[in-house]
Coordinates of C-alpha atoms and ligand atoms in Angstrom, one line a residue:
X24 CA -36.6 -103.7 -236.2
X25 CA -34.5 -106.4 -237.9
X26 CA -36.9 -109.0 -238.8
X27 CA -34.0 -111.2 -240.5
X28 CA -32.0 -111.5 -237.7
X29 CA -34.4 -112.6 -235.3
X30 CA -35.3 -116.0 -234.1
X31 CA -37.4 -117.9 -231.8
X32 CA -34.9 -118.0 -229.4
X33 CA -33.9 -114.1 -229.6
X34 CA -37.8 -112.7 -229.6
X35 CA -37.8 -114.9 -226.6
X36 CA -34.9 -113.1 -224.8
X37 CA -36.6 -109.6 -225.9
X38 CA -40.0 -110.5 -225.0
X39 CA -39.1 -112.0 -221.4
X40 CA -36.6 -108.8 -221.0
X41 CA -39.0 -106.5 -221.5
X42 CA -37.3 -104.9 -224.5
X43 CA -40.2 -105.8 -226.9
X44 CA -44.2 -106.6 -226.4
X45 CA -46.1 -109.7 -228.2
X46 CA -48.0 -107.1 -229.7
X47 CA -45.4 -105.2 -231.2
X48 CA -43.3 -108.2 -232.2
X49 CA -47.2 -109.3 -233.8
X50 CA -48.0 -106.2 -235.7
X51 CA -44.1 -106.0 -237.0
X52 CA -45.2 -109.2 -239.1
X53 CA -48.4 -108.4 -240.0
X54 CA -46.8 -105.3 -241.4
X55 CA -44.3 -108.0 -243.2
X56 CA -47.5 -110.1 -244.6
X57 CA -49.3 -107.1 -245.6
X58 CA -46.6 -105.4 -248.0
X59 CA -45.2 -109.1 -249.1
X60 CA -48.1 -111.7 -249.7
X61 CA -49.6 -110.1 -252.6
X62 CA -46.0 -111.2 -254.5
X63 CA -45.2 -113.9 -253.2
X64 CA -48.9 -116.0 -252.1
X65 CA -47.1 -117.4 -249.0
X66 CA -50.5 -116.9 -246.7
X67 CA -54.4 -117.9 -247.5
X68 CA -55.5 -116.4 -245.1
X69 CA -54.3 -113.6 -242.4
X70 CA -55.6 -113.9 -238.9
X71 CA -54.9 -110.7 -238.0
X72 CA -57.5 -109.5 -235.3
X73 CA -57.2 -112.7 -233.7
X74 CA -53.3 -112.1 -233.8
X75 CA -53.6 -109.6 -231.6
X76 CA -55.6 -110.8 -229.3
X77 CA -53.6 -113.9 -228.6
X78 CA -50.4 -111.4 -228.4
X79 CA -52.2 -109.4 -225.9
X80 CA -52.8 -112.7 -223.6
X81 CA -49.2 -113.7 -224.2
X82 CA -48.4 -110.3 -222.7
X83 CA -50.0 -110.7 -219.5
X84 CA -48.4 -114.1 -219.0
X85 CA -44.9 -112.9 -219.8
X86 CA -46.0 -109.9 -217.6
X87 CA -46.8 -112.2 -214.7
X88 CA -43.7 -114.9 -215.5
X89 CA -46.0 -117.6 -216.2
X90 CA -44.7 -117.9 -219.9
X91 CA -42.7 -120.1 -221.8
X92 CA -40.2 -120.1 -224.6
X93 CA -43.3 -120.3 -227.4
X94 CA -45.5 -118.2 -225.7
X95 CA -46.0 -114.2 -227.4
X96 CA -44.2 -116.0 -230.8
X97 CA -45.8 -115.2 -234.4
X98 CA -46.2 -118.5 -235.9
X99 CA -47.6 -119.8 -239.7
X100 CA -49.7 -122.6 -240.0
X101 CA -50.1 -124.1 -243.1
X102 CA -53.8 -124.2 -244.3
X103 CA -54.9 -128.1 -244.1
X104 CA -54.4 -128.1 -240.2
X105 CA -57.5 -127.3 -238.5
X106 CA -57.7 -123.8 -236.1
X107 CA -61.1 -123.3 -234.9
X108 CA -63.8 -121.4 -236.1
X109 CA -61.0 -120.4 -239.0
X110 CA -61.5 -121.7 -242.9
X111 CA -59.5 -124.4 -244.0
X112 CA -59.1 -125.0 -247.5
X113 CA -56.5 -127.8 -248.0
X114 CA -55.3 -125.5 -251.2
X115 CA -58.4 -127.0 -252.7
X116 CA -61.7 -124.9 -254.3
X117 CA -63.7 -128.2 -253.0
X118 CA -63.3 -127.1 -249.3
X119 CA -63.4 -122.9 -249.8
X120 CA -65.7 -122.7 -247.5
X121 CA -64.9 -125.2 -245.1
X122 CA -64.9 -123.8 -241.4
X123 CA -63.1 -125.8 -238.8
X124 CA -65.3 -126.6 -235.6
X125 CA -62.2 -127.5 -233.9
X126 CA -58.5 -127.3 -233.4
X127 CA -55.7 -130.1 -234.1
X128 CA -54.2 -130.8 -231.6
X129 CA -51.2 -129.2 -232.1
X130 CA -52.7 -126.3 -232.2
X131 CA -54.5 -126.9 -228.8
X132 CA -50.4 -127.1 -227.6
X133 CA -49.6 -124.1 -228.9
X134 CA -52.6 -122.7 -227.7
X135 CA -51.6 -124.0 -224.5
X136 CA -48.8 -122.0 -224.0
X137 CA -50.4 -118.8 -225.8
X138 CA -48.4 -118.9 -229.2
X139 CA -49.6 -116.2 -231.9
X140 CA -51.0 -117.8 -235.0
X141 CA -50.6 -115.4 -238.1
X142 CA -52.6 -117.0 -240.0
X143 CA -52.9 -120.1 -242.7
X144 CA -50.0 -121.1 -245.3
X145 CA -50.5 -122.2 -249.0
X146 CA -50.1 -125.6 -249.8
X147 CA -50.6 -128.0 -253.0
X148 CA -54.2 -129.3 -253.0
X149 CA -55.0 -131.9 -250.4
X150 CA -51.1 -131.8 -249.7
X151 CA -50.3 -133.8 -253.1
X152 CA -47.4 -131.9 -255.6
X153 CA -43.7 -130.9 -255.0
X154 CA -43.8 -127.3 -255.8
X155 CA -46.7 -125.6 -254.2
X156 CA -48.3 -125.2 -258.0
X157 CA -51.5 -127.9 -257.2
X158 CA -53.0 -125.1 -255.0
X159 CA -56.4 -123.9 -256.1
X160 CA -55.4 -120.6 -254.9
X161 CA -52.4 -119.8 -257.3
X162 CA -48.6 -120.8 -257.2
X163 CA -46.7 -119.8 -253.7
X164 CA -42.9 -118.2 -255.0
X165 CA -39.7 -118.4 -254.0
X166 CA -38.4 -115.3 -252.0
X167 CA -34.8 -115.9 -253.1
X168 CA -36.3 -116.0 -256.9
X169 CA -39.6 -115.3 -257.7
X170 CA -39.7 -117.1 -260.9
X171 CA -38.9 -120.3 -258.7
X172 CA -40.9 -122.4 -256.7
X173 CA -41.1 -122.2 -253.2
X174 CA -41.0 -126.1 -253.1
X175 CA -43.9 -128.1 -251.6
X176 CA -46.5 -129.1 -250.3
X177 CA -45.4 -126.9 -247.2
X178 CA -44.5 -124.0 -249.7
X179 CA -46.3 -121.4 -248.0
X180 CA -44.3 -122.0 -244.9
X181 CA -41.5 -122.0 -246.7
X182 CA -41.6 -119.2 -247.8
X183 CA -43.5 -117.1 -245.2
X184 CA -40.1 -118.0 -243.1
X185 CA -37.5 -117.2 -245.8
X186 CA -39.5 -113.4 -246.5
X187 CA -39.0 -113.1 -242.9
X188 CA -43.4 -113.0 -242.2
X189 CA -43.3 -115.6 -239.7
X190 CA -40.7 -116.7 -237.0
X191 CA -41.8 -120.3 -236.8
X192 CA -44.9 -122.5 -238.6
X193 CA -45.9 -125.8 -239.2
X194 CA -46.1 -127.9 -241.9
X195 CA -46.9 -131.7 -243.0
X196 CA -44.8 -134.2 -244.5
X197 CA -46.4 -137.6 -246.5
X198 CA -43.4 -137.8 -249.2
X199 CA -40.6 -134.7 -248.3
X200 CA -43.3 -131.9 -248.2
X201 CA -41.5 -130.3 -245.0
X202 CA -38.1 -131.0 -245.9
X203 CA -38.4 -130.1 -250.2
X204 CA -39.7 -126.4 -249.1
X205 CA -37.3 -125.9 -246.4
X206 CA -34.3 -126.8 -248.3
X207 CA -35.7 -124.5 -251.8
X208 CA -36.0 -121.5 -249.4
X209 CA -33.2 -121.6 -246.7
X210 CA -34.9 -122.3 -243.9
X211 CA -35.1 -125.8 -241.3
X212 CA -38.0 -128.4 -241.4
X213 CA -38.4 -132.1 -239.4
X214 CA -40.5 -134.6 -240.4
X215 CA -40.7 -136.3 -237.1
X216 CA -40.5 -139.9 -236.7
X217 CA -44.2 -141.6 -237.8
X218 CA -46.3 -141.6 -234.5
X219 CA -44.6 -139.0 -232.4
X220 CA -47.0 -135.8 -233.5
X221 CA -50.7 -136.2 -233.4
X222 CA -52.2 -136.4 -236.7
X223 CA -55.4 -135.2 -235.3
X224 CA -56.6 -132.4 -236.4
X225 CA -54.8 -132.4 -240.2
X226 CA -56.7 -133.1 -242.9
X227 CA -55.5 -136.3 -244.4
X228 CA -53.4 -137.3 -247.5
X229 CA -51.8 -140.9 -247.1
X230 CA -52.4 -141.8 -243.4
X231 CA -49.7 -143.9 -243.0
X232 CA -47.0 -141.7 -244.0
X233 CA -48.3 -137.9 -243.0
X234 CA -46.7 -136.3 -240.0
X235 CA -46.9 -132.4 -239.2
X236 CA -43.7 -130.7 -238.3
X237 CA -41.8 -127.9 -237.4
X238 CA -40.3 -125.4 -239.5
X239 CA -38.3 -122.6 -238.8
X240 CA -34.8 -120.4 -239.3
X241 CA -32.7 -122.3 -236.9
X242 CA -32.3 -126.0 -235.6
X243 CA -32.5 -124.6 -232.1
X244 CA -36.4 -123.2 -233.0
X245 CA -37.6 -126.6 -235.3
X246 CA -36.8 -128.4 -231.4
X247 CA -38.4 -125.6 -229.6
X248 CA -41.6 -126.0 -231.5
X249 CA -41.3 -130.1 -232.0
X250 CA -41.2 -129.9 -228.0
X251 CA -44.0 -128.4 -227.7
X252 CA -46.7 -130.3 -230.7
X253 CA -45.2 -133.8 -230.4
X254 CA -46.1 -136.7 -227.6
X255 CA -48.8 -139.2 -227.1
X256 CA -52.5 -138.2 -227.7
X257 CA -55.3 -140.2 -227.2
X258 CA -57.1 -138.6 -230.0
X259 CA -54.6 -140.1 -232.9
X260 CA -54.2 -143.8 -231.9
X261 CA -50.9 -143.9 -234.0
X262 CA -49.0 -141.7 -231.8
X263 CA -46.4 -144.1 -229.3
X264 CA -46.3 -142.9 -225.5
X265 CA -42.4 -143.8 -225.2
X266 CA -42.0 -141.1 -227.9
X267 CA -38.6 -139.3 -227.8
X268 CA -39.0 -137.3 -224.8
X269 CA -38.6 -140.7 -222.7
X270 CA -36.1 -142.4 -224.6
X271 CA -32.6 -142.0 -224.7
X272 CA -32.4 -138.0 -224.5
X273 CA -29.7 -136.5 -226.7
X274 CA -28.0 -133.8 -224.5
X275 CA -24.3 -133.1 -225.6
X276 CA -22.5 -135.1 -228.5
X277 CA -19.4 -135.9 -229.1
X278 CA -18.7 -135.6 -232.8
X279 CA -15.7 -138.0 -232.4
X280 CA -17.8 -141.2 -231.6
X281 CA -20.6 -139.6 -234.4
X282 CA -20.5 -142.1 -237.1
X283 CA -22.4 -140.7 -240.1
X284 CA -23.6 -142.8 -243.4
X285 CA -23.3 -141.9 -246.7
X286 CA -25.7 -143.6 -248.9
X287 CA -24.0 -144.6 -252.1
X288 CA -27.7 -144.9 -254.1
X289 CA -28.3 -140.9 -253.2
X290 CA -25.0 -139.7 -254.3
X291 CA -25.1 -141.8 -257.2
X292 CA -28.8 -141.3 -258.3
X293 CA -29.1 -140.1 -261.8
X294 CA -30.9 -137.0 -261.6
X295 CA -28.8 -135.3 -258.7
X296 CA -27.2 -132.1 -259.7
X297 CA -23.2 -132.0 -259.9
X298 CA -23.1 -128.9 -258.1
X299 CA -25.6 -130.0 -255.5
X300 CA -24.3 -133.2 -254.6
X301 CA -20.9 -131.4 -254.5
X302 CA -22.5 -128.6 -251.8
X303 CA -23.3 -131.3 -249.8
X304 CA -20.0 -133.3 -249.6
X305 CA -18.8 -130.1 -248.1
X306 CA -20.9 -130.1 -245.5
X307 CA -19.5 -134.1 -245.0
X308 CA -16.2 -133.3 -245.3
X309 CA -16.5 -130.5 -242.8
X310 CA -18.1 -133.1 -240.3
X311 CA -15.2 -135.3 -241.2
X312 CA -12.9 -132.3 -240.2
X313 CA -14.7 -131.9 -236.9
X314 CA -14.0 -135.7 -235.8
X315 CA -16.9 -137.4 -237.2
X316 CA -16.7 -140.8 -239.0
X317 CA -18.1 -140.8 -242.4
X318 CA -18.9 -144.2 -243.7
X319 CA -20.7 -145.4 -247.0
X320 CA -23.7 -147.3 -246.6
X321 CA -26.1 -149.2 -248.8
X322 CA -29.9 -149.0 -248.8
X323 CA -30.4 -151.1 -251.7
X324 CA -34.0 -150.9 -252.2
X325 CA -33.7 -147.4 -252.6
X326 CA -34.2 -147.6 -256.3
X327 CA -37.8 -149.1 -255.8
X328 CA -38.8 -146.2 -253.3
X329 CA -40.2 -143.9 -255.5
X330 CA -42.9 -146.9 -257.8
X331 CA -43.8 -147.8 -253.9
X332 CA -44.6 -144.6 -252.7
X333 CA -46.5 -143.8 -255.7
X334 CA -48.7 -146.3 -255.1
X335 CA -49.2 -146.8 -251.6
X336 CA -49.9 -142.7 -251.3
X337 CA -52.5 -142.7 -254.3
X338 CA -54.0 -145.5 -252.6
X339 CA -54.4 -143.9 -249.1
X340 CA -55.4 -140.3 -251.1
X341 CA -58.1 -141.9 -252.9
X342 CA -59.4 -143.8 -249.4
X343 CA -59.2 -140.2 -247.8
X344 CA -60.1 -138.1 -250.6
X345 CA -63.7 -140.4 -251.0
X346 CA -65.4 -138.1 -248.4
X347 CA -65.3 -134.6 -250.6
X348 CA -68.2 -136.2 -252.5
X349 CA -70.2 -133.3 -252.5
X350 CA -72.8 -134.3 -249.9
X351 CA -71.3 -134.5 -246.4
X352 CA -68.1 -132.0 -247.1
X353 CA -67.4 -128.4 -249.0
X354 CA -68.5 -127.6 -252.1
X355 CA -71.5 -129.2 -254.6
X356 CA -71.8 -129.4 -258.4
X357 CA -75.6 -128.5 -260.3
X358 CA -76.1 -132.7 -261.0
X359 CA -79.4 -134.2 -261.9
X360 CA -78.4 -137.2 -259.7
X361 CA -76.4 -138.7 -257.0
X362 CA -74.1 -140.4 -259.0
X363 CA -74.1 -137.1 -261.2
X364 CA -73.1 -135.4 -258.4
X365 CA -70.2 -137.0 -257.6
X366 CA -68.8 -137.1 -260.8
X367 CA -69.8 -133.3 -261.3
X368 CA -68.5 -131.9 -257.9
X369 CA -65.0 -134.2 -258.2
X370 CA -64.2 -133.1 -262.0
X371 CA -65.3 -129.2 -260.7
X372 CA -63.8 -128.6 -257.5
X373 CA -60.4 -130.8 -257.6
X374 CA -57.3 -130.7 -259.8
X375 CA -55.9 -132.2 -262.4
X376 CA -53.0 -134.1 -260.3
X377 CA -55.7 -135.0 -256.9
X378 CA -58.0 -136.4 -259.7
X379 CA -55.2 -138.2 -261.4
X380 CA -54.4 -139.9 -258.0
X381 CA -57.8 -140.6 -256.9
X382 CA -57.6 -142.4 -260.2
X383 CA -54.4 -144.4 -259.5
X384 CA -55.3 -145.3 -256.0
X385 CA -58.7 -146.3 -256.8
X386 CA -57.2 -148.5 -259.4
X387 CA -54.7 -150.3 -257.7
X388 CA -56.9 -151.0 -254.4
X389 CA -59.5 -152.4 -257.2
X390 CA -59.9 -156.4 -257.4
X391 CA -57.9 -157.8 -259.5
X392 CA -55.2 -155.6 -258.8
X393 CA -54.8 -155.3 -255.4
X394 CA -51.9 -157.8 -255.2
X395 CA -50.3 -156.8 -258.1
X396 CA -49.6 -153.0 -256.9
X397 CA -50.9 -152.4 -253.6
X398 CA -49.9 -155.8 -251.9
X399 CA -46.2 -155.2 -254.1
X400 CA -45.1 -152.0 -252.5
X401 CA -46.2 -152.9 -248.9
X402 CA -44.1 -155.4 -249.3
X403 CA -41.3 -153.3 -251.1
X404 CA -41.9 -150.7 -247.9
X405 CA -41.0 -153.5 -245.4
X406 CA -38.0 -154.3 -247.2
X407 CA -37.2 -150.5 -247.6
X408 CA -37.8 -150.4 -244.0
X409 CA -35.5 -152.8 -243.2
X410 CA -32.7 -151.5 -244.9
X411 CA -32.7 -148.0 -242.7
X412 CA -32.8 -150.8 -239.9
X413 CA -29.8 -152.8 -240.8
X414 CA -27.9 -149.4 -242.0
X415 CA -28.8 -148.0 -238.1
X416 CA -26.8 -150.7 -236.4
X417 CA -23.9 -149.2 -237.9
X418 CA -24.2 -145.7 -238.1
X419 CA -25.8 -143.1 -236.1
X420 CA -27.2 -140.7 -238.5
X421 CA -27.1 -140.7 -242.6
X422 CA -26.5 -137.7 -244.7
X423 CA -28.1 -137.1 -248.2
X424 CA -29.1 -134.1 -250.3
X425 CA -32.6 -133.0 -249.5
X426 CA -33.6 -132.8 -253.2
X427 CA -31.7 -133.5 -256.3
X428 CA -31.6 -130.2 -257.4
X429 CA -32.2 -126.3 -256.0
X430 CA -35.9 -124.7 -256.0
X431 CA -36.8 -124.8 -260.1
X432 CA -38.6 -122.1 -262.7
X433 CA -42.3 -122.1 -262.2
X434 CA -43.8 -124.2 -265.0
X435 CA -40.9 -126.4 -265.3
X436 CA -42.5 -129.4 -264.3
X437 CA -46.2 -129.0 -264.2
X438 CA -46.4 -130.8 -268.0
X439 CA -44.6 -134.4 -266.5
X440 CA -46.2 -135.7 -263.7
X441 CA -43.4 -138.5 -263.5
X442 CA -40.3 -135.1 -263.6
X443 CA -42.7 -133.9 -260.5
X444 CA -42.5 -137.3 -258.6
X445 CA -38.9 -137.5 -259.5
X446 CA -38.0 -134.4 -257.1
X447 CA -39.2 -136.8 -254.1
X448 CA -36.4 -138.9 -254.8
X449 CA -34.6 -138.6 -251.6
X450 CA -37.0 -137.6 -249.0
X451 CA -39.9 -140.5 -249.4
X452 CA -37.7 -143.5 -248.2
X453 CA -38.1 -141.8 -244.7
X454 CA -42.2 -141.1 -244.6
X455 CA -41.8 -144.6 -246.3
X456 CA -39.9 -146.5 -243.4
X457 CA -40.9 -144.0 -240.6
X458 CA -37.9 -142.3 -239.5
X459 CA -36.8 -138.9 -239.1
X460 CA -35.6 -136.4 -241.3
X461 CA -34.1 -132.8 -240.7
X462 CA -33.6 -130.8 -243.6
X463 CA -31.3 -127.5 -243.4
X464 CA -29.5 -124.6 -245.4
X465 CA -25.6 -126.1 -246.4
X466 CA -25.0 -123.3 -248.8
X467 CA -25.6 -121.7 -251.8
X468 CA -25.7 -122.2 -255.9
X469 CA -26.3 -119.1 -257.9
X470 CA -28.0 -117.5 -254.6
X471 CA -30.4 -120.5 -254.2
X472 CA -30.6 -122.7 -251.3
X473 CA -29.1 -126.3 -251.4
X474 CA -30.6 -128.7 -248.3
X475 CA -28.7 -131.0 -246.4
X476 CA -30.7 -133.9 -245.0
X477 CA -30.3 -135.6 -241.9
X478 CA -32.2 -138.9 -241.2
X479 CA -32.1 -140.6 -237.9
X480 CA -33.8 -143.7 -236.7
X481 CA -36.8 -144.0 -235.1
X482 CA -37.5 -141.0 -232.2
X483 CA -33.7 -140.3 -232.5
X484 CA -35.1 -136.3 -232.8
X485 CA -32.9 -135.5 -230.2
X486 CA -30.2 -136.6 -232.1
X487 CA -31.1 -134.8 -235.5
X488 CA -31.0 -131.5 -233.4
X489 CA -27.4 -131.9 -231.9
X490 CA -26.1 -132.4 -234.9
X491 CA -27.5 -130.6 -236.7
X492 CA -26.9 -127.4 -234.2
X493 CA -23.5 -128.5 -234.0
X494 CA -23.2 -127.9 -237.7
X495 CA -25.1 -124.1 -237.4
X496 CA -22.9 -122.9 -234.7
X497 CA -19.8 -123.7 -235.3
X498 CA -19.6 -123.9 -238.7
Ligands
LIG24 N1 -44.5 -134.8 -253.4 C1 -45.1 -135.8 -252.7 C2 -46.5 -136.1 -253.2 O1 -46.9 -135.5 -254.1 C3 -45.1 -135.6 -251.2 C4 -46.1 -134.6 -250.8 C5 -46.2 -134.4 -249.3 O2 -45.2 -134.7 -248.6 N2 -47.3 -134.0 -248.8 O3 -47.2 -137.0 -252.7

């Protein structure tokens, strides 16, 4: 069987046809997993009897035409959403043992319609990093280069898609960590719009920018999956009813009255690769053949995006993060006292870059200087907000490079914290202001992937997929 080939929507046709079992389809990738994962770390853990159970179910539903287009499909999840009675780490040693007692709930909507979850994808520790090298449980590599990262925080996703071991997972985005990944290895991520996927269920990193997402090899797949995990749930108190599915629905466009805006602060930010930014002008100009207006656009704030995020997701990580103490949660130090213990279990079972923003966070939510950081980038946020809001009255949907350069060498940047933040350039402003943002494959620089990003205003998802499966097919 052709595992490279094959989508969501094709294993659908099979399985519905008759020409191939849940089972099968199931064992083919745990076959994958099994002679891949020990090179490339994509998976923590491999749910495989469980697999096959849940294929089996699928089977009698397709069997008795009760299914739908997720159900009997092998999907990754990455490991700091909660499955049931399944360990959840959060790519951290602190939580090894952690056992979830329930299920997110967008795993209760695959569940729903009997998907088939692999198992759980590696991730930088508590989701915090840009490359996948923050997990506890070693560095997740690129399948186009395995001296390369995979990207992250979603890098096990990433790259459980790209090595063909999955057909679909999930992932979660606070800063670009579904988009980053997706674009280093080829593959499509969406960070949906803030408030239209339940956060319930994923272990926290800066509340008010996480989302979980879709990833997968196709546009068409990322909106089967986002169909099925997004929508109001009573059990995250940030997620809107009039979410996407009730607003305007995007069912045909017309590229001609498409009027796409070109940032002039992401084409012209220093560190963006020549080759790179010249990958994604094609993909422009190609729109621009098709019909599409292409104006440039200002989003002047831009240049403050990455100080603000910096602060405001240290400050929400430290907040989260305060509950690993070593007493209610995971794993405990030897300590002679309390306050021994939580200075013992943090500096043993957390990294180097979680402590270092547990540090920041703490620091800049402290008296004193609260106003100075904290209060600062809220108020820098609005203003960033406002700009995607101005910038939306004029254009429908705004085109930048995904990251401002292609998956790098392993150990490039784990000695500068600041090179790290700096690969977040273009993907924060949207967990930032709340919008949208698809990320997918626009070619190719010495056989590694370069990402196009897509960002769309608020619940405009529908939008981000027409376009964006305008520009697979026909391109
Ligand atoms: N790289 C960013 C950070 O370290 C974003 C991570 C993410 O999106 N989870 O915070």
């Amino acid at each position: 069987m052709n595992l490279k080939d094959l989508t969501i929507e094709k294993a659908n046709e099979l399985l519905t046809n008759g020409k191939i079992s849940s089972v099968e389809l199931t064992s083919h990738y745990l076959k994958e997993i099994d002679s891949k994962n020990k090179e490339l770390n994509a998976f923590l853990s491999v749910h495989a009897e469980k697999a096959l159970v849940s294929a089996k179910e699928a089977d009698t539903k397709i069997k008795n035409d009760q299914a739908s287009y997720l159900t009997g499909i092998p999907l990754a999840v990455k490991d700091n959403i909660l499955v049931k009675d399944e360990i959840c780490t959060a790519g951290s040693k602190i939580l090894e043992n952690y056992k979830a007692s329930y299920n997110a709930t967008v795993i209760e909507r695959l569940n729903r319609e009997n998907v088939v979850v692999l198992g759980k994808t590696n991730l930088d520790e508590f989701a915090i990093g840009s490359s996948t090298e923050n997990s506890a449980f070693g560095v997740t590599k690129n399948p186009h280069d395995v001296s390369r990262v995979a990207g992250g925080t979603s890098g096990g996703s990433a790259a459980a898609l790209a090595a063909d071991m999955c057909l679909g997972a999930l992932g979660t985005d606070t800063g670009g960590s579904i988009r980053q990944p997706s674009g280093f290895c080829g593959v499509v991520g969406l960070k949906p719009t803030y408030g239209s996927v339940s956060r319930f269920g994923a272990i926290a990193s800066g509340s008010s920018l996480d989302q979980i997402g879709p990833m997968a090899k196709t546009v068409k797949d990322v909106a089967l999956i986002y169909e099925t995990i997004s929508g109001h749930d009573p059990l995250d108190s940030t997620t809107v009813p009039n979410n996407s599915k009730l607003l305007d629905r995007v069912e045909e466009i017309n590229i001609a009255d498409l009027k796409i805006g070109i940032p002039k602060e992401y084409f012209e930010a220093k560190g963006l690769n020549s080759e790179v930014k010249e990958t994604v002008m094609k993909a422009v100009k190609w729109f621009e053949s098709q019909g599409a207006t292409i104006k440039e656009i200002s989003l002047p704030n831009t240049e403050y995006s990455l100080a603000a995020y910096y602060i405001i997701q240290p400050a929400e990580c430290s907040a989260n993060l305060a509950r690993y103490d070593g007493i209610r949660y995971g794993m405990r130090a030897e300590a002679k006292d309390l306050i021994d213990t939580y200075f013992k279990t943090k500096g043993q079972f957390l990294g180097a870059e979680t402590q270092r923003r547990i540090m920041i966070g703490t620091y800049t939510l402290s008296s004193g200087y609260y106003d100075a950081y904290y209060s600062q980038a809220q108020k820098v946020r609005t203003l960033i907000k406002k700009d995607f809001m101005e910038v939306f009255e004029d254009v429908d949907v705004i085109f930048t490079p995904t990251s401002p350069t292609t998956a790098f060498k392993i150990g490039e940047k784990t000695a500068d914290p600041l090179e790290m933040y700096a690969a977040d350039i273009f993907t924060v402003t949207a967990n930032l202001a709340g919008v949208c943002g698809l990320s997918l494959n626009c070619g190719k620089i010495n056989n590694l992937p370069v990402g196009l990003q897509i960002l769309g205003p608020w619940f405009a998802e529908s939008l981000l997929f027409k376009v964006g499966e305008f520009y697979e097919q026909l391109r």
